[in-house]
Tab-separated table of C-alpha atoms in Angstrom:
chain	number	residue	atom	x	y	z
A	1	MET	CA	1.766	-65.970	-87.982
A	2	ILE	CA	0.571	-65.851	-84.360
A	3	ARG	CA	3.851	-64.289	-83.253
A	4	ARG	CA	3.598	-61.646	-85.975
A	5	LYS	CA	0.073	-60.788	-84.808
A	6	LEU	CA	1.280	-60.434	-81.220
A	7	LEU	CA	4.121	-58.152	-82.284
A	8	LEU	CA	1.689	-56.032	-84.267
A	9	LEU	CA	-0.647	-55.945	-81.285
A	10	ASN	CA	2.197	-54.748	-79.051
A	11	LEU	CA	2.768	-51.886	-81.447
A	12	LEU	CA	-0.922	-51.049	-81.454
A	13	CYS	CA	-1.110	-51.164	-77.685
A	14	TRP	CA	1.998	-49.203	-76.884
A	15	CYS	CA	3.220	-46.989	-79.696
A	16	SER	CA	3.143	-43.262	-79.068
A	17	GLN	CA	0.834	-42.579	-82.028
A	18	ILE	CA	-2.146	-44.039	-80.147
A	19	SER	CA	-3.823	-41.259	-78.226
A	20	ILE	CA	-6.296	-41.483	-75.379
A	21	THR	CA	-9.019	-38.936	-75.888
A	22	TYR	CA	-10.331	-36.692	-73.124
A	23	GLY	CA	-13.650	-38.530	-73.016
A	24	GLN	CA	-12.042	-41.937	-72.830
A	25	ASN	CA	-11.896	-42.308	-69.052
A	26	LEU	CA	-10.808	-45.363	-67.095
A	27	ASP	CA	-14.360	-46.652	-66.596
A	28	SER	CA	-15.033	-46.803	-70.334
A	29	LEU	CA	-11.653	-48.422	-71.024
A	30	ILE	CA	-12.276	-51.108	-68.408
A	31	LEU	CA	-15.681	-51.830	-69.923
A	32	LEU	CA	-14.018	-52.252	-73.322
A	33	SER	CA	-11.404	-54.594	-71.835
A	34	ASP	CA	-14.260	-56.879	-70.685
A	35	ASP	CA	-16.424	-56.512	-73.811
A	36	ASP	CA	-16.921	-59.917	-75.488
A	37	SER	CA	-18.615	-58.274	-78.482
A	38	ILE	CA	-15.382	-56.696	-79.757
A	39	SER	CA	-12.338	-58.466	-81.168
A	40	TYR	CA	-9.610	-59.928	-78.983
A	41	ASN	CA	-7.106	-57.440	-80.380
A	42	GLU	CA	-9.388	-54.505	-79.531
A	43	ARG	CA	-9.782	-55.779	-75.989
A	44	LEU	CA	-5.999	-56.070	-75.633
A	45	ALA	CA	-5.609	-52.536	-76.957
A	46	SER	CA	-8.065	-51.368	-74.292
A	47	ILE	CA	-6.050	-53.158	-71.590
A	48	GLY	CA	-2.946	-51.365	-72.820
A	49	LYS	CA	-4.728	-48.038	-72.520
A	50	VAL	CA	-5.964	-48.917	-69.004
A	51	ILE	CA	-2.355	-49.489	-67.950
A	52	LYS	CA	-1.294	-46.151	-69.463
A	53	VAL	CA	-4.174	-44.194	-67.906
A	54	TYR	CA	-4.038	-45.817	-64.454
A	55	LYS	CA	-2.498	-43.527	-61.867
A	56	GLN	CA	-1.944	-44.485	-58.268
A	57	ASP	CA	-3.150	-41.144	-56.944
A	58	PHE	CA	-6.433	-41.078	-58.835
A	59	HIS	CA	-7.489	-44.686	-59.437
A	60	PHE	CA	-6.770	-46.561	-56.219
A	61	LYS	CA	-10.099	-48.426	-56.267
A	62	TYR	CA	-9.337	-49.913	-59.693
A	63	PHE	CA	-6.182	-51.693	-58.519
A	64	PRO	CA	-7.787	-55.186	-58.263
A	65	LYS	CA	-8.804	-54.834	-61.908
A	66	LEU	CA	-5.304	-53.748	-62.888
A	67	LEU	CA	-3.862	-56.738	-61.023
A	68	SER	CA	-6.177	-59.129	-62.902
A	69	PHE	CA	-4.451	-58.219	-66.185
A	70	GLU	CA	-1.144	-59.785	-65.120
A	71	PRO	CA	-1.400	-63.118	-67.032
A	72	ILE	CA	-2.243	-61.451	-70.344
A	73	VAL	CA	0.336	-58.654	-69.908
A	74	GLY	CA	3.096	-61.194	-69.343
A	75	LYS	CA	2.020	-63.199	-72.390
A	76	CYS	CA	1.142	-60.590	-75.013
A	77	PHE	CA	2.678	-57.221	-74.210
A	78	SER	CA	5.991	-55.630	-75.124
A	79	THR	CA	8.937	-55.200	-72.758
A	80	GLU	CA	8.188	-51.498	-72.282
A	81	ALA	CA	4.542	-52.206	-71.481
A	82	GLN	CA	5.454	-54.950	-69.002
A	83	ILE	CA	7.965	-52.676	-67.270
A	84	GLU	CA	5.380	-49.901	-66.921
A	85	TYR	CA	2.803	-52.404	-65.683
A	86	TYR	CA	5.028	-53.996	-63.037
A	87	SER	CA	6.233	-50.546	-61.945
A	88	LYS	CA	2.662	-49.603	-61.089
A	89	LEU	CA	2.072	-52.828	-59.139
A	90	TYR	CA	5.376	-52.354	-57.292
A	91	PHE	CA	4.538	-48.740	-56.414
A	92	TYR	CA	1.076	-49.674	-55.144
A	93	TYR	CA	2.457	-52.259	-52.726
A	94	LEU	CA	5.317	-49.978	-51.657
A	95	THR	CA	2.986	-47.105	-50.741
A	96	SER	CA	0.672	-49.585	-48.998
A	97	TYR	CA	3.685	-50.979	-47.066
A	98	LYS	CA	2.892	-54.530	-48.228
A	99	LEU	CA	6.538	-55.451	-48.609
A	100	ASP	CA	6.255	-59.123	-49.581
A	101	SER	CA	4.107	-58.244	-52.583
A	102	CYS	CA	6.316	-55.235	-53.307
A	103	LYS	CA	9.382	-57.516	-53.459
A	104	LEU	CA	7.531	-59.966	-55.732
A	105	TYR	CA	6.832	-57.314	-58.384
A	106	LEU	CA	10.245	-55.723	-57.994
A	107	ASP	CA	11.743	-59.125	-58.864
A	108	LYS	CA	9.512	-59.360	-61.955
A	109	PHE	CA	10.551	-55.847	-62.959
A	110	GLN	CA	14.191	-56.868	-62.470
A	111	THR	CA	13.870	-59.939	-64.693
A	112	ILE	CA	12.461	-57.904	-67.569
A	113	ALA	CA	14.864	-54.946	-67.145
A	114	ILE	CA	17.984	-57.158	-67.148
A	115	LYS	CA	16.720	-59.160	-70.110
A	116	SER	CA	16.147	-55.927	-72.064
A	117	LYS	CA	19.826	-54.893	-71.594
A	118	SER	CA	18.614	-51.282	-71.658
A	119	GLU	CA	20.728	-48.861	-69.610
A	120	LYS	CA	17.626	-46.760	-68.972
A	121	TRP	CA	15.584	-49.618	-67.519
A	122	ILE	CA	18.511	-51.013	-65.525
A	123	ALA	CA	19.062	-47.559	-64.001
A	124	THR	CA	15.348	-47.446	-63.168
A	125	LEU	CA	15.756	-50.888	-61.583
A	126	ASN	CA	18.678	-49.596	-59.481
A	127	PHE	CA	16.536	-46.636	-58.394
A	128	ARG	CA	13.577	-48.838	-57.400
A	129	ARG	CA	15.790	-51.399	-55.636
A	130	ALA	CA	17.397	-48.581	-53.651
A	131	THR	CA	13.967	-47.262	-52.620
A	132	PHE	CA	12.881	-50.722	-51.458
A	133	LEU	CA	16.159	-51.641	-49.727
A	134	GLY	CA	16.260	-48.240	-48.036
A	135	LEU	CA	13.418	-49.320	-45.775
A	136	HIS	CA	15.769	-51.663	-43.897
A	137	PHE	CA	19.182	-52.006	-45.592
A	138	LYS	CA	21.002	-48.679	-45.772
A	139	ASP	CA	24.338	-49.776	-47.288
A	140	SER	CA	22.795	-51.904	-50.032
A	141	ALA	CA	20.343	-49.120	-50.862
A	142	ILE	CA	23.141	-46.553	-51.216
A	143	ILE	CA	25.094	-48.846	-53.582
A	144	GLU	CA	22.035	-49.224	-55.806
A	145	MET	CA	21.313	-45.482	-55.753
A	146	ASP	CA	24.913	-44.657	-56.692
A	147	LYS	CA	24.492	-46.827	-59.807
A	148	ALA	CA	21.295	-44.997	-60.726
A	149	LEU	CA	22.917	-41.586	-60.114
A	150	LYS	CA	25.837	-42.435	-62.413
A	151	TYR	CA	23.456	-43.106	-65.303
A	152	TYR	CA	21.141	-40.121	-64.728
A	153	LYS	CA	24.142	-37.776	-64.496
A	154	SER	CA	25.479	-39.137	-67.792
A	155	VAL	CA	22.212	-38.299	-69.593
A	156	GLN	CA	21.535	-35.118	-67.539
A	157	ASN	CA	18.107	-36.297	-66.418
A	158	TYR	CA	17.524	-33.599	-63.782
A	159	SER	CA	14.102	-34.895	-62.768
A	160	MET	CA	15.412	-38.371	-61.903
A	161	LEU	CA	18.534	-36.913	-60.278
A	162	GLY	CA	16.248	-34.931	-57.996
A	163	SER	CA	14.216	-38.052	-57.235
A	164	CYS	CA	17.398	-39.986	-56.431
A	165	TYR	CA	18.534	-37.352	-53.940
A	166	ILE	CA	15.066	-37.236	-52.370
A	167	ASN	CA	15.216	-40.988	-51.791
A	168	LEU	CA	18.768	-40.737	-50.430
A	169	ALA	CA	17.475	-38.085	-48.035
A	170	THR	CA	14.762	-40.496	-46.917
A	171	ILE	CA	17.300	-43.283	-46.371
A	172	TYR	CA	19.657	-41.043	-44.349
A	173	ARG	CA	16.825	-39.671	-42.223
A	174	LYS	CA	17.172	-42.675	-39.916
A	175	TYR	CA	20.939	-42.301	-39.526
A	176	ASP	CA	22.206	-38.790	-40.283
A	177	LEU	CA	19.776	-35.868	-40.229
A	178	PRO	CA	22.235	-33.183	-41.456
A	179	GLN	CA	23.186	-35.363	-44.434
A	180	SER	CA	19.514	-36.033	-45.098
A	181	ALA	CA	18.798	-32.287	-45.143
A	182	GLU	CA	21.743	-31.695	-47.505
A	183	TYR	CA	20.367	-34.268	-49.965
A	184	ASN	CA	16.953	-32.589	-49.865
A	185	TYR	CA	18.453	-29.200	-50.743
A	186	LEU	CA	20.457	-30.869	-53.536
A	187	ALA	CA	17.242	-32.457	-54.813
A	188	MET	CA	15.553	-29.042	-54.922
A	189	LYS	CA	18.390	-27.697	-57.083
A	190	TYR	CA	17.904	-30.372	-59.747
A	191	LEU	CA	14.106	-30.343	-59.569
A	192	GLU	CA	14.055	-26.592	-60.088
A	193	LYS	CA	16.012	-27.166	-63.315
A	194	ALA	CA	13.536	-29.866	-64.313
A	195	CYS	CA	10.509	-27.675	-63.419
A	196	SER	CA	9.120	-30.651	-61.492
A	197	SER	CA	6.770	-29.131	-58.911
A	198	ILE	CA	5.416	-32.489	-57.707
A	199	ASP	CA	8.856	-33.873	-56.850
A	200	GLU	CA	9.965	-30.516	-55.456
A	201	SER	CA	7.028	-30.724	-53.056
A	202	ARG	CA	8.407	-34.043	-51.811
A	203	ALA	CA	11.724	-32.385	-50.972
A	204	HIS	CA	9.907	-29.704	-48.932
A	205	ASN	CA	7.929	-32.423	-47.168
A	206	ASN	CA	11.109	-34.363	-46.348
A	207	LEU	CA	12.742	-31.240	-44.913
A	208	ALA	CA	9.631	-30.614	-42.831
A	209	ILE	CA	9.829	-34.116	-41.383
A	210	ILE	CA	13.463	-33.520	-40.421
A	211	PHE	CA	12.496	-30.281	-38.673
A	212	LEU	CA	9.782	-32.196	-36.806
A	213	ASP	CA	12.358	-34.824	-35.836
A	214	ILE	CA	14.622	-32.186	-34.258
A	215	GLY	CA	11.806	-30.314	-32.547
A	216	LEU	CA	11.376	-27.319	-34.875
A	217	PRO	CA	7.668	-27.495	-35.779
A	218	LYS	CA	7.446	-23.870	-36.940
A	219	GLU	CA	10.064	-24.444	-39.652
A	220	ALA	CA	8.348	-27.742	-40.504
A	221	ALA	CA	4.994	-26.001	-40.957
A	222	ASN	CA	6.563	-23.426	-43.302
A	223	HIS	CA	7.918	-26.155	-45.589
A	224	LEU	CA	4.637	-28.087	-45.455
A	225	PHE	CA	2.687	-25.016	-46.544
A	226	LYS	CA	5.084	-24.795	-49.519
A	227	ALA	CA	4.710	-28.513	-50.274
A	228	TYR	CA	0.916	-28.286	-50.159
A	229	ALA	CA	0.902	-25.187	-52.377
A	230	LEU	CA	2.936	-27.055	-55.023
A	231	VAL	CA	0.424	-29.933	-55.305
A	232	ARG	CA	-2.835	-28.102	-54.667
A	233	GLY	CA	-4.781	-27.935	-57.893
A	234	ASN	CA	-2.748	-30.709	-59.545
A	235	SER	CA	-5.301	-33.346	-58.450
A	236	ASN	CA	-2.511	-35.333	-56.796
A	237	VAL	CA	-4.742	-36.608	-54.050
A	238	ARG	CA	-2.258	-38.908	-52.335
A	239	LEU	CA	0.357	-36.193	-51.864
A	240	GLU	CA	-2.249	-33.619	-50.896
A	241	VAL	CA	-3.482	-35.879	-48.095
A	242	LEU	CA	0.091	-36.706	-47.016
A	243	TYR	CA	1.154	-33.058	-46.743
A	244	LEU	CA	-2.023	-31.977	-44.992
A	245	ASN	CA	-1.620	-34.765	-42.438
A	246	ASN	CA	1.981	-33.723	-41.788
A	247	LEU	CA	0.897	-30.088	-41.545
A	248	VAL	CA	-1.686	-30.996	-38.896
A	249	SER	CA	1.057	-32.841	-36.971
A	250	ALA	CA	3.260	-29.717	-37.051
A	251	LEU	CA	0.399	-27.451	-35.949
A	252	LEU	CA	-0.354	-29.797	-33.061
A	253	GLU	CA	3.293	-29.543	-31.984
A	254	LEU	CA	2.849	-25.749	-32.039
A	255	ASN	CA	-0.341	-26.111	-29.951
A	256	ASP	CA	-2.195	-24.229	-32.676
A	257	PHE	CA	-5.337	-26.283	-32.146
A	258	GLU	CA	-7.656	-23.984	-34.090
A	259	SER	CA	-5.580	-24.221	-37.288
A	260	ALA	CA	-4.987	-27.931	-36.704
A	261	LYS	CA	-8.755	-28.497	-36.574
A	262	ILE	CA	-9.290	-26.535	-39.810
A	263	TYR	CA	-6.723	-28.570	-41.751
A	264	SER	CA	-7.802	-31.801	-40.074
A	265	ASP	CA	-11.363	-31.243	-41.306
A	266	LEU	CA	-9.998	-30.477	-44.768
A	267	VAL	CA	-7.892	-33.628	-44.934
A	268	PHE	CA	-10.857	-35.781	-43.880
A	269	LYS	CA	-12.938	-34.367	-46.724
A	270	ILE	CA	-10.269	-35.650	-49.104
A	271	ALA	CA	-9.106	-38.819	-47.320
A	272	ASN	CA	-12.604	-40.272	-46.978
A	273	PHE	CA	-12.903	-40.381	-50.770
A	274	THR	CA	-9.425	-41.645	-51.684
A	275	ASN	CA	-9.607	-45.196	-50.315
A	276	TYR	CA	-6.031	-44.882	-49.039
A	277	PRO	CA	-6.187	-46.774	-45.724
A	278	MET	CA	-2.698	-45.702	-44.611
A	279	TYR	CA	-3.351	-41.988	-45.090
A	280	LEU	CA	-6.775	-42.329	-43.493
A	281	MET	CA	-4.966	-43.927	-40.538
A	282	TYR	CA	-2.631	-40.920	-40.280
A	283	SER	CA	-5.669	-38.620	-40.318
A	284	HIS	CA	-7.221	-40.462	-37.375
A	285	ILE	CA	-3.876	-40.487	-35.513
A	286	ASN	CA	-3.822	-36.684	-35.756
A	287	ASN	CA	-7.456	-36.486	-34.693
A	288	ALA	CA	-6.781	-38.672	-31.643
A	289	ASN	CA	-3.781	-36.484	-30.782
A	290	LEU	CA	-5.911	-33.346	-31.135
A	291	TYR	CA	-8.563	-34.737	-28.787
A	292	TYR	CA	-5.849	-35.892	-26.370
A	293	LYS	CA	-4.279	-32.421	-26.254
A	294	LEU	CA	-7.729	-30.865	-25.712
A	295	ASN	CA	-8.413	-33.324	-22.837
A	296	LEU	CA	-11.357	-34.843	-24.727
A	297	GLN	CA	-10.529	-38.371	-23.654
A	298	SER	CA	-13.775	-40.031	-24.724
A	299	GLN	CA	-13.413	-38.792	-28.306
A	300	ALA	CA	-9.730	-39.770	-28.315
A	301	ILE	CA	-10.603	-43.326	-27.256
A	302	ASP	CA	-13.258	-43.510	-29.996
A	303	GLU	CA	-10.500	-42.678	-32.469
A	304	ILE	CA	-8.247	-45.383	-30.977
A	305	VAL	CA	-10.998	-47.989	-31.317
A	306	PHE	CA	-11.586	-47.040	-34.951
A	307	MET	CA	-7.847	-47.109	-35.727
A	308	ASP	CA	-7.533	-50.534	-34.151
A	309	SER	CA	-10.186	-51.906	-36.517
A	310	LEU	CA	-8.517	-50.142	-39.463
A	311	HIS	CA	-5.155	-51.641	-38.493
A	312	LYS	CA	-6.599	-55.158	-38.186
A	313	ALA	CA	-8.093	-54.854	-41.670
A	314	ASN	CA	-4.844	-53.633	-43.269
A	315	THR	CA	-1.994	-54.883	-41.025
A	316	PHE	CA	0.040	-51.687	-41.046
A	317	GLY	CA	3.721	-51.688	-40.191
A	318	GLY	CA	6.528	-49.166	-39.986
A	319	GLU	CA	6.028	-45.615	-38.851
A	320	VAL	CA	2.253	-45.568	-39.224
A	321	LEU	CA	1.969	-48.388	-36.657
A	322	ALA	CA	4.544	-46.718	-34.402
A	323	LYS	CA	2.604	-43.438	-34.396
A	324	PHE	CA	-0.675	-45.253	-33.746
A	325	LYS	CA	0.798	-47.091	-30.767
A	326	LEU	CA	2.403	-43.910	-29.421
A	327	ILE	CA	-0.889	-42.009	-29.310
A	328	GLU	CA	-2.651	-45.117	-27.977
A	329	ALA	CA	-0.155	-45.229	-25.102
A	330	GLN	CA	-0.625	-41.523	-24.375
A	331	VAL	CA	-4.411	-41.724	-24.371
A	332	TYR	CA	-4.584	-44.795	-22.134
A	333	SER	CA	-1.972	-43.401	-19.728
A	334	THR	CA	-4.619	-40.890	-18.632
A	335	LYS	CA	-6.846	-43.825	-17.619
A	336	PHE	CA	-3.990	-45.626	-15.833
A	337	GLU	CA	-4.282	-48.661	-18.125
A	338	HIS	CA	-0.653	-49.601	-17.492
A	339	ASP	CA	-0.610	-52.919	-19.378
A	340	ILE	CA	-1.985	-51.286	-22.534
A	341	VAL	CA	0.497	-48.406	-22.224
A	342	ILE	CA	3.507	-50.723	-21.841
A	343	ASN	CA	2.487	-53.016	-24.709
A	344	SER	CA	1.737	-50.064	-26.997
A	345	CYS	CA	5.103	-48.460	-26.237
A	346	LEU	CA	6.967	-51.698	-26.929
A	347	THR	CA	5.175	-52.222	-30.238
A	348	GLY	CA	5.798	-48.616	-31.242
A	349	LEU	CA	9.480	-48.934	-30.377
A	350	VAL	CA	9.891	-51.984	-32.617
A	351	HIS	CA	8.298	-50.261	-35.623
A	352	THR	CA	9.637	-46.707	-35.317
A	353	THR	CA	11.848	-45.340	-38.114
A	354	ALA	CA	12.484	-41.799	-36.858
A	355	GLN	CA	15.467	-40.877	-34.692
A	356	HIS	CA	13.540	-38.735	-32.204
A	357	ASN	CA	11.134	-41.542	-31.285
């Protein structure tokens, strides 16, 4: 009897017939999930809706609450619901560059996907494993992505094919820039068929980064304007902040300080309300670089001090740490603080992921 109730509850929580009304925002759903005055089944249904509504770009501050649902999701929810839930936890830790936690939830996703024996979920697993492995293990990542590509080609899923080629472009960026650019153009072809403006914006952003890597900031800025135009108005805050930060970096390379200041001010208006520490860090890196280029050393050092406290609170790694240490070295070189400059350069060198650095 209990098992039958749980199966029925899974249907109630996850079937497509259940709609989430416009007025039913995440705050009200979370309150319902904690409401002791309603039935246990109603509370579980509310948790299911929280998982469906939760979006990384809009609801960052609610992540601790989402994480607290893990015991009950693993016990009471369907395979599809668990896969969606663990995907969101995995993506949060991936974008936050917290790789140990990212690997933990990728493994949980893998256990469920393999147990389901669903080609769709196993292909999604291959795609996510490739994204994770691509941070450090090129060959293994490519093998996983090839498996995902085989499935998405067989079902003509143009949106996921585009996403696969975008991620391949990201992987190859560290090893083969022409191949990386080719994959980005291939991604655009499929994403145009899928009418996926959000993912298409990612391809433009990736191409812009390649142009920055090879010292062509004007071409990079053109693609970043296109990327920003594709997400502006879609309320995709995370991507909007990412593209604006990259645009400021390109404008600084062009020594267009007036435009860089305009877009820097704009990105701070958004970043200060998103609670995305990594993107806030990028914003302050650009600000420090702007002050450095304008010979405003005191303001640049203030930015360095703030970024140091932000880094200690979040323990950044990868390219964000490399860029922080690079600008730190540049700023302190003007004050002849040789020990700081050497240590910052060495740290940046260890964490860099771009060829030109």
